[in-house]
Tab-separated table of C-alpha atoms in Angstrom:
chain	number	residue	atom	x	y	z
S	1	MET	CA	-6.777	-35.176	-25.396
S	2	PRO	CA	-4.538	-33.061	-26.144
S	3	VAL	CA	-4.097	-29.407	-23.828
S	4	GLN	CA	-4.303	-27.563	-27.185
S	5	LEU	CA	-7.365	-29.466	-28.710
S	6	THR	CA	-8.719	-28.971	-25.279
S	7	THR	CA	-8.103	-25.330	-25.081
S	8	ALA	CA	-9.666	-24.863	-28.562
S	9	LEU	CA	-12.669	-26.769	-28.000
S	10	ARG	CA	-13.527	-24.283	-25.027
S	11	VAL	CA	-12.806	-21.389	-27.270
S	12	VAL	CA	-14.989	-22.340	-29.664
S	13	GLY	CA	-17.803	-23.694	-27.489
S	14	THR	CA	-17.416	-20.648	-25.430
S	15	SER	CA	-17.806	-18.307	-28.453
S	16	LEU	CA	-20.356	-20.098	-29.473
S	17	PHE	CA	-22.565	-20.129	-26.159
S	18	ALA	CA	-21.534	-16.212	-26.214
S	19	LEU	CA	-23.070	-15.891	-30.016
S	20	ALA	CA	-26.385	-17.689	-28.936
S	21	VAL	CA	-26.992	-15.682	-26.008
S	22	LEU	CA	-26.329	-12.296	-27.981
S	23	GLY	CA	-28.527	-13.248	-30.755
S	24	GLY	CA	-31.262	-14.364	-28.141
S	25	ILE	CA	-31.133	-11.209	-26.349
S	26	LEU	CA	-31.567	-9.031	-29.586
S	27	ALA	CA	-34.023	-11.254	-30.936
S	28	ALA	CA	-35.756	-10.688	-27.672
S	29	TYR	CA	-35.267	-6.834	-27.696
S	30	VAL	CA	-36.376	-6.464	-31.243
S	31	THR	CA	-39.732	-8.399	-30.629
S	32	GLY	CA	-40.279	-7.327	-27.205
S	33	TYR	CA	-42.456	-10.573	-26.681
S	34	GLN	CA	-43.517	-10.618	-22.888
S	35	PHE	CA	-44.783	-13.741	-20.649
S	36	ILE	CA	-46.841	-11.709	-18.465
S	37	HIS	CA	-47.511	-8.097	-17.307
S	38	THR	CA	-49.713	-5.512	-16.035
S	39	GLU	CA	-52.442	-4.175	-17.725
S	40	LYS	CA	-50.428	-0.725	-18.344
S	41	HIS	CA	-47.416	-2.500	-18.692
S	42	TYR	CA	-46.013	-1.002	-15.455
S	43	LEU	CA	-44.595	-4.481	-14.803
S	44	SER	CA	-43.921	-6.932	-17.182
S	45	PHE	CA	-41.507	-9.863	-17.402
S	46	GLY	CA	-40.736	-10.593	-21.087
S	47	LEU	CA	-38.263	-13.159	-23.436
S	48	TYR	CA	-35.509	-10.521	-22.830
S	49	GLY	CA	-35.487	-10.809	-19.287
S	50	ALA	CA	-35.900	-14.660	-19.230
S	51	ILE	CA	-32.784	-15.146	-21.612
S	52	LEU	CA	-30.825	-12.581	-19.217
S	53	GLY	CA	-32.237	-14.817	-16.453
S	54	LEU	CA	-30.899	-17.631	-17.763
S	55	HIS	CA	-27.518	-16.128	-18.613
S	56	LEU	CA	-27.250	-15.183	-14.934
S	57	LEU	CA	-28.430	-18.728	-13.886
S	58	ILE	CA	-25.811	-20.831	-16.436
S	59	GLN	CA	-23.071	-18.314	-14.937
S	60	SER	CA	-23.980	-18.972	-11.248
S	61	LEU	CA	-23.803	-22.799	-11.531
S	62	PHE	CA	-20.385	-22.989	-13.608
S	63	ALA	CA	-19.234	-20.640	-10.493
S	64	PHE	CA	-20.581	-22.828	-8.076
S	65	LEU	CA	-18.891	-25.980	-9.255
S	66	GLU	CA	-15.513	-24.143	-10.161
S	67	HIS	CA	-15.909	-22.475	-6.250
S	68	ARG	CA	-16.633	-26.340	-4.806
S	69	ARG	CA	-14.092	-27.784	-6.853
S	70	MET	CA	-11.219	-24.703	-5.729
S	71	ARG	CA	-12.409	-25.462	-2.027
S	72	ARG	CA	-12.600	-29.363	-1.742
S	73	ALA	CA	-11.884	-31.302	1.069
S	74	GLY	CA	-8.087	-32.176	1.861
S	75	ARG	CA	-6.700	-29.797	-0.838
S	76	PRO	CA	-3.208	-28.900	1.159
S	77	LEU	CA	-2.689	-25.266	1.675
S	78	LYS	CA	0.899	-25.270	0.625
S	79	LEU	CA	3.123	-25.446	-2.598
S	80	PRO	CA	5.267	-28.550	-3.445
S	81	SER	CA	8.679	-28.251	-2.379
S	82	PRO	CA	9.836	-27.306	-6.512
S	83	LEU	CA	7.383	-24.699	-6.844
S	84	ARG	CA	8.536	-22.247	-4.489
S	85	ARG	CA	8.178	-18.978	-6.002
S	86	SER	CA	8.717	-15.494	-4.540
S	87	VAL	CA	5.750	-13.339	-4.305
S	88	ALA	CA	5.182	-9.237	-3.483
S	89	LEU	CA	1.655	-8.229	-2.672
S	90	CYS	CA	1.369	-4.721	-3.798
S	91	ILE	CA	-1.396	-2.451	-1.971
S	92	ALA	CA	-2.586	0.969	-3.362
S	93	ALA	CA	-3.810	3.640	-1.060
S	94	TYR	CA	-5.477	6.504	-1.557
S	95	GLN	CA	-7.496	8.908	0.937
S	96	GLU	CA	-8.257	5.315	2.782
S	97	ASP	CA	-11.147	4.904	5.416
S	98	PRO	CA	-8.450	4.418	8.667
S	99	ASP	CA	-10.213	1.422	9.824
S	100	TYR	CA	-11.044	0.045	6.309
S	101	LEU	CA	-6.637	0.457	5.852
S	102	ARG	CA	-5.449	-1.414	9.080
S	103	LYS	CA	-7.684	-4.426	8.392
S	104	CYS	CA	-6.566	-4.464	4.573
S	105	LEU	CA	-2.711	-4.731	6.884
S	106	ARG	CA	-3.530	-7.040	9.281
S	107	SER	CA	-5.276	-8.952	6.310
S	108	ALA	CA	-1.556	-9.144	4.448
S	109	GLN	CA	0.247	-9.710	7.635
S	110	ARG	CA	-1.699	-12.887	8.103
S	111	ILE	CA	-1.445	-14.423	4.488
S	112	ALA	CA	0.222	-18.002	4.776
S	113	PHE	CA	2.974	-17.640	2.311
S	114	PRO	CA	6.456	-17.860	2.990
S	115	ASP	CA	8.677	-14.566	2.644
S	116	LEU	CA	5.871	-12.723	1.509
S	117	LYS	CA	6.517	-8.973	0.545
S	118	VAL	CA	4.591	-6.079	0.849
S	119	VAL	CA	4.354	-3.063	-0.942
S	120	MET	CA	2.181	0.013	-0.003
S	121	VAL	CA	1.860	2.666	-2.022
S	122	VAL	CA	-0.057	5.958	-1.176
S	123	ASP	CA	-1.416	8.186	-4.042
S	124	GLY	CA	-0.515	11.746	-2.462
S	125	ASN	CA	2.453	13.206	0.214
S	126	ARG	CA	0.512	15.752	1.513
S	127	GLN	CA	0.515	16.467	5.323
S	128	GLU	CA	-3.669	14.725	5.193
S	129	ASP	CA	-2.095	11.487	3.551
S	130	THR	CA	0.437	11.096	6.653
S	131	TYR	CA	-2.397	9.310	8.795
S	132	MET	CA	-1.867	6.615	6.275
S	133	LEU	CA	1.697	5.971	6.671
S	134	ASP	CA	1.156	5.710	10.561
S	135	ILE	CA	-1.058	3.161	10.396
S	136	PHE	CA	1.781	1.175	7.885
S	137	HIS	CA	3.807	1.853	10.935
S	138	GLU	CA	1.548	0.402	13.680
S	139	VAL	CA	0.614	-2.206	11.565
S	140	LEU	CA	3.696	-3.495	9.808
S	141	GLY	CA	6.546	-1.238	10.806
S	142	GLY	CA	7.540	-2.583	13.945
S	143	THR	CA	10.099	-4.753	12.573
S	144	GLU	CA	13.782	-4.112	11.558
S	145	GLN	CA	12.080	-5.542	8.207
S	146	ALA	CA	10.132	-2.728	7.524
S	147	GLY	CA	11.083	0.443	5.948
S	148	PHE	CA	9.493	3.586	4.235
S	149	PHE	CA	10.048	6.683	1.838
S	150	VAL	CA	8.339	10.370	1.615
S	151	TRP	CA	8.829	10.914	-1.986
S	152	ARG	CA	8.215	14.634	-3.211
S	153	SER	CA	7.772	13.182	-6.598
S	154	ASN	CA	6.557	10.062	-8.770
S	155	PHE	CA	8.018	8.142	-11.933
S	156	HIS	CA	6.970	10.655	-14.253
S	157	GLU	CA	6.483	13.768	-12.808
S	158	ALA	CA	8.739	15.495	-10.481
S	159	GLY	CA	7.453	17.186	-7.348
S	160	GLU	CA	8.454	21.204	-6.377
S	161	GLY	CA	11.825	21.798	-6.116
S	162	GLU	CA	13.103	18.744	-7.390
S	163	THR	CA	16.229	18.661	-9.684
S	164	GLU	CA	17.224	15.823	-12.216
S	165	ALA	CA	19.654	14.852	-9.569
S	166	SER	CA	17.462	14.515	-7.055
S	167	LEU	CA	14.969	13.402	-8.858
S	168	GLN	CA	17.177	10.066	-9.748
S	169	GLU	CA	18.157	9.982	-5.995
S	170	GLY	CA	14.500	9.648	-5.463
S	171	MET	CA	14.114	6.559	-8.011
S	172	ASP	CA	16.832	4.820	-6.438
S	173	ARG	CA	15.961	5.581	-3.230
S	174	VAL	CA	12.150	3.963	-3.536
S	175	ARG	CA	14.037	0.750	-5.752
S	176	ASN	CA	16.451	0.180	-2.541
S	177	VAL	CA	13.438	0.907	0.012
S	178	VAL	CA	11.561	-1.868	-2.018
S	179	ARG	CA	13.429	-4.212	-2.318
S	180	ALA	CA	15.361	-4.470	0.803
S	181	SER	CA	12.302	-4.607	2.780
S	182	THR	CA	9.582	-7.286	3.690
S	183	PHE	CA	7.304	-4.527	4.540
S	184	SER	CA	7.536	-1.500	2.374
S	185	CYS	CA	5.183	2.624	2.142
S	186	ILE	CA	6.078	4.646	-0.281
S	187	MET	CA	3.959	8.072	-0.776
S	188	GLN	CA	4.564	9.529	-3.207
S	189	LYS	CA	3.337	13.131	-5.227
S	190	TRP	CA	-0.422	12.416	-6.605
S	191	GLY	CA	-0.636	10.544	-9.958
S	192	GLY	CA	-3.743	8.382	-9.721
S	193	LYS	CA	-3.814	4.651	-9.159
S	194	ARG	CA	-2.117	3.954	-12.461
S	195	GLU	CA	1.140	5.937	-11.218
S	196	VAL	CA	0.785	3.959	-8.153
S	197	MET	CA	0.572	0.590	-9.549
S	198	TYR	CA	3.915	1.705	-12.117
S	199	THR	CA	5.668	2.739	-9.201
S	200	ALA	CA	5.425	-0.856	-7.061
S	201	PHE	CA	6.064	-2.516	-10.393
S	202	LYS	CA	8.811	-0.086	-11.751
S	203	ALA	CA	10.628	-0.770	-8.084
S	204	LEU	CA	10.703	-4.436	-7.972
S	205	GLY	CA	11.417	-4.974	-11.280
S	206	ASP	CA	12.600	-9.124	-11.503
S	207	SER	CA	13.618	-8.886	-7.885
S	208	VAL	CA	10.284	-11.656	-7.312
S	209	ASP	CA	8.479	-14.243	-9.407
S	210	TYR	CA	4.892	-13.102	-9.129
S	211	ILE	CA	3.293	-9.959	-8.024
S	212	GLN	CA	-0.261	-9.621	-6.268
S	213	VAL	CA	-2.540	-6.404	-6.467
S	214	CYS	CA	-5.123	-5.091	-4.077
S	215	ASP	CA	-6.969	-1.821	-2.978
S	216	SER	CA	-6.505	-0.457	0.424
S	217	ASP	CA	-9.985	-1.619	1.870
S	218	THR	CA	-9.504	-5.142	0.696
S	219	VAL	CA	-9.384	-7.728	3.497
S	220	LEU	CA	-7.404	-10.746	1.965
S	221	ASP	CA	-7.751	-14.594	3.004
S	222	PRO	CA	-4.779	-15.839	4.425
S	223	ALA	CA	-5.093	-18.630	1.909
S	224	CYS	CA	-5.559	-16.226	-1.110
S	225	THR	CA	-1.917	-15.899	-2.242
S	226	ILE	CA	-1.426	-19.944	-2.564
S	227	GLU	CA	-4.573	-20.550	-4.124
S	228	MET	CA	-3.938	-18.035	-6.815
S	229	LEU	CA	-0.038	-19.194	-7.631
S	230	ARG	CA	-1.253	-22.888	-7.854
S	231	VAL	CA	-3.445	-21.839	-10.547
S	232	LEU	CA	-0.713	-20.182	-12.073
S	233	GLU	CA	1.735	-22.889	-11.694
S	234	GLU	CA	-0.776	-25.710	-12.518
S	235	ASP	CA	-1.368	-24.476	-15.882
S	236	PRO	CA	1.627	-22.725	-18.195
S	237	GLN	CA	-1.375	-21.285	-20.416
S	238	VAL	CA	-3.097	-19.238	-17.787
S	239	GLY	CA	-0.561	-16.065	-17.415
S	240	GLY	CA	-3.214	-13.888	-14.681
S	241	VAL	CA	-5.539	-14.736	-11.989
S	242	GLY	CA	-8.005	-13.022	-10.194
S	243	GLY	CA	-9.706	-13.251	-6.662
S	244	ASP	CA	-12.871	-14.441	-5.341
S	245	VAL	CA	-14.409	-11.116	-4.275
S	246	GLN	CA	-16.756	-10.690	-2.079
S	247	ALA	CA	-18.557	-7.362	-0.712
S	248	ALA	CA	-17.784	-7.242	2.855
S	249	SER	CA	-21.230	-7.236	4.667
């Protein structure tokens, strides 16, 4: 069966299923039909809850089947040689718990991917933010491949005392540090998470094939980059991949 036809059938089937679930939920909500309830309706279980429960069950079933398929035995933990690609991992950090940040950086260090570039951008450049740069040095900064830069500005807002010339110089310095270092840390003027991501993407430009992102409290599986890249490379219709994220116990 052609790929385009398969994709079209999937879209139609998913849309019909979504409409059926939505219609059922609306009907259940309007009718208010209840299967069981206590005498004064403190507790009840009705059609609305049954449909939501069925929806959750179906989602869980397909997630389980996909999870098992992705982790099936014997799957090699590497990409074929012709599919070698360059990847940068961008970590967004903002007033992170020191222990979480250490775990995140150590897990990034253990990722089984050749020549992975790690870029940590700290959203803040004040004195109270410098502990994150210290942790970066502690975990990843012990080699000549590591670089850092404390920037008074960001790409959209100049810091105090910045001139047009010094702002441009700072932008160039950020790009040079990120592109020349395997591990880099940029501390910049506070601007929010979008500004942090913008800095990483702008600095990397087209120097890598793919960009992977995570927060600074994320512990990454050693196979995460290879598994996500495998999905992107196997299907040209896929433009982005999300990881299997679980809450830490």
